[in-house]
Amino acid sequence: MSTDPSPSESEVEPSAEPPEQGAAEESAPLPKRRVWVVFAVAALLWAIDLLTKNLVVANLEGKEPKPILGGLIYLQVIRNPGAAFSMATGMTWVLALVATGVVIAIVWISRRLRSVGWAIGLGLVLAGALGNLTDRFFREPGPLRGHVVDFISAFAPNGQGFAIFNIADSAICVGGALIVLLSLLGKDYDGTTTRGKKKESE
C-alpha cells in the first residue's frame, strides 16, 4: 500500500483560461455584411445627381451664370466631354468604358464589405460613376460619346475660380477621400483593423 499523500485540490493545476479566451476572441463573429449600405447611398446620390442635372438643363441652359450663396457658387450649364473637372477632354468613349469598369469592380467587392465606412465611401464613388456614365450613354451626341452636364462653378463664373463640376464629381471625390482616410487608419473593407494586427504581431 502506498503511503504517498494524495494531492489536495489546491495542488491541482488550474485550467488554462488565457488560451480559451484567446480562442474565443479569434472566433468572434464578423460584422454584418454592408452591401445594402453601398446601394442605398449610391441610389440616393445617383437620384440627386440626375435630378439636379435635369433641373439646371431645363431652367439654366443658354442663360447667364446664376449666383447663389452670395456669389460663393454660380450655377451654369456646361457640356463636358472630358472627365471630372473637365479633364481628359476628347476621350469620352474611353472614360465611359473606365466608368463601366469602376461600377463592375465596386459591385463585385461589395459582396465582401463589412465596414460601414467603406460601404459609404464605395457607395459615393458608385453614385458618381453611375451619374456621369448615365450622361455618357443618354445625352448628346450619342452613346459612349455623350457630354456630361456640369453646373457648379465655385467662387467665380465660367470656372474662373475653380473647375466646373456636378454632384457626381463631388460624390467621387468625397467617397475617394473617405476610402483613403480609412486605409490610412488601418480600417479594412472586411471590418477588420490591420493596424491592430501589426502591433500584435510585433
XYZ file of C-alpha atoms in Angstrom:
202
model
C 0.000 0.000 0.000
C 1.396 3.418 -0.984
C 1.919 5.934 1.789
C 2.233 8.939 -0.583
C -0.384 11.520 0.291
C -2.956 12.141 -2.378
C -2.715 15.592 -3.907
C -5.082 18.086 -2.437
C -7.499 20.054 -4.529
C -5.375 23.157 -4.040
C -2.420 21.410 -5.672
C -4.320 20.587 -8.851
C -3.111 22.710 -11.789
C -5.629 25.332 -12.802
C -7.193 25.137 -16.217
C -5.542 27.252 -18.883
C -8.060 30.073 -19.201
C -5.975 32.531 -21.271
C -5.764 30.217 -24.319
C -9.523 29.667 -24.135
C -10.073 33.429 -24.011
C -7.771 33.913 -26.979
C -9.616 31.245 -28.918
C -12.917 32.918 -28.076
C -11.618 36.249 -29.353
C -10.378 34.677 -32.577
C -13.742 33.021 -33.160
C -15.703 36.244 -32.515
C -18.332 36.794 -35.206
C -17.501 39.214 -38.004
C -19.574 42.356 -38.516
C -22.622 42.036 -40.730
C -22.269 42.484 -44.456
C -22.937 46.048 -45.611
C -23.988 45.510 -49.225
C -27.274 47.349 -48.682
C -25.411 50.456 -47.457
C -23.458 50.669 -50.716
C -26.539 50.528 -52.902
C -28.651 52.762 -50.642
C -26.007 55.524 -50.719
C -25.446 55.029 -54.453
C -29.168 55.158 -55.279
C -29.738 58.320 -53.216
C -26.794 60.273 -54.665
C -27.457 58.997 -58.185
C -31.043 60.264 -57.964
C -29.899 63.649 -56.630
C -27.328 63.942 -59.434
C -29.861 63.146 -62.162
C -32.482 65.455 -60.658
C -30.153 68.439 -60.350
C -28.794 67.962 -63.872
C -32.281 67.820 -65.386
C -33.371 70.896 -63.417
C -30.437 73.063 -64.481
C -30.689 71.941 -68.107
C -34.393 72.802 -68.160
C -34.016 76.167 -66.432
C -30.492 77.490 -66.932
C -29.071 76.210 -70.210
C -28.173 79.062 -72.526
C -28.540 81.644 -69.753
C -26.081 83.746 -67.789
C -24.483 82.184 -64.663
C -26.779 82.498 -61.640
C -25.025 83.368 -58.354
C -26.228 81.783 -55.106
C -24.952 81.878 -51.536
C -23.739 85.431 -52.004
C -21.635 84.573 -55.034
C -19.892 81.611 -53.403
C -21.460 79.356 -56.049
C -22.505 80.134 -59.622
C -24.939 77.851 -61.435
C -24.442 77.492 -65.180
C -24.737 74.634 -67.642
C -21.567 73.369 -69.308
C -21.470 70.268 -71.515
C -18.264 68.442 -70.649
C -16.851 65.751 -72.983
C -13.987 65.040 -70.555
C -13.587 63.566 -67.094
C -14.333 65.106 -63.715
C -13.446 68.800 -63.507
C -13.132 68.935 -67.336
C -10.006 66.776 -67.518
C -9.163 64.424 -70.420
C -11.378 66.263 -72.894
C -11.714 64.352 -76.164
C -11.552 60.872 -74.593
C -15.265 60.481 -73.943
C -15.664 56.844 -75.024
C -12.551 55.778 -73.087
C -13.887 57.480 -69.955
C -17.228 55.736 -70.423
C -15.504 52.349 -70.526
C -13.401 53.208 -67.460
C -16.532 54.248 -65.543
C -18.201 50.971 -66.530
C -15.215 49.068 -65.171
C -15.371 51.020 -61.905
C -19.057 50.180 -61.481
C -18.425 46.468 -62.073
C -15.491 46.428 -59.643
C -17.492 48.107 -56.865
C -20.447 45.747 -57.331
C -18.065 42.780 -57.150
C -16.245 43.910 -53.978
C -19.472 44.994 -52.254
C -20.318 41.335 -51.562
C -17.432 41.187 -49.080
C -17.974 44.544 -47.370
C -18.408 44.542 -43.596
C -17.258 48.096 -42.854
C -19.891 50.857 -42.794
C -17.271 53.493 -43.626
C -16.039 51.601 -46.663
C -19.632 50.933 -47.732
C -20.435 54.653 -47.632
C -17.240 55.561 -49.484
C -17.776 52.992 -52.228
C -21.444 53.955 -52.450
C -20.448 57.565 -53.112
C -17.937 56.543 -55.775
C -20.518 54.223 -57.352
C -23.092 57.026 -57.428
C -20.627 59.379 -59.090
C -19.585 56.830 -61.677
C -23.204 55.955 -62.482
C -24.256 59.613 -62.628
C -21.666 60.603 -65.197
C -21.966 57.279 -67.021
C -25.684 57.951 -67.483
C -24.785 61.165 -69.287
C -22.216 59.326 -71.429
C -24.888 56.923 -72.660
C -28.039 59.036 -72.897
C -27.014 62.609 -73.702
C -25.884 64.120 -76.971
C -24.066 63.413 -79.229
C -24.743 59.689 -78.590
C -23.998 56.508 -76.622
C -20.452 56.371 -75.166
C -19.909 59.892 -76.545
C -22.454 61.838 -74.508
C -21.295 65.024 -72.808
C -21.608 65.239 -69.020
C -23.651 68.123 -67.594
C -21.559 70.247 -65.216
C -23.221 73.183 -63.500
C -21.425 74.187 -60.270
C -18.777 76.899 -60.572
C -17.214 77.795 -57.227
C -16.142 81.361 -56.306
C -16.494 82.764 -59.844
C -18.478 82.053 -63.043
C -17.156 80.103 -66.037
C -14.786 78.058 -63.890
C -12.528 81.049 -63.286
C -12.198 80.376 -59.557
C -12.338 76.582 -59.667
C -13.226 73.910 -62.213
C -16.920 73.494 -63.014
C -18.333 70.240 -61.641
C -21.539 68.427 -60.662
C -22.931 66.300 -57.820
C -21.453 63.109 -59.303
C -17.958 64.610 -59.337
C -18.367 65.689 -55.712
C -19.526 62.199 -54.703
C -16.487 60.607 -56.334
C -14.091 62.986 -54.559
C -15.709 62.640 -51.133
C -16.008 58.861 -51.443
C -12.415 58.516 -52.600
C -11.151 60.720 -49.750
C -13.106 58.652 -47.207
C -11.635 55.393 -48.533
C -8.096 56.814 -48.400
C -8.671 58.023 -44.826
C -9.954 54.610 -43.718
C -6.946 52.923 -45.341
C -4.553 55.258 -43.516
C -6.307 54.444 -40.250
C -5.871 50.732 -40.916
C -9.581 50.047 -41.395
C -10.184 47.270 -43.920
C -13.296 46.810 -46.050
C -13.997 43.471 -44.327
C -14.443 45.157 -40.946
C -11.019 44.275 -39.547
C -8.259 46.643 -38.414
C -4.833 45.995 -39.915
C -3.037 48.423 -37.597
C -4.039 46.397 -34.531
C -2.949 43.182 -36.219
C 0.503 44.629 -36.944
C 1.018 45.695 -33.337
C 0.013 42.257 -32.047
C 2.442 40.542 -34.426
C 5.278 42.762 -33.205
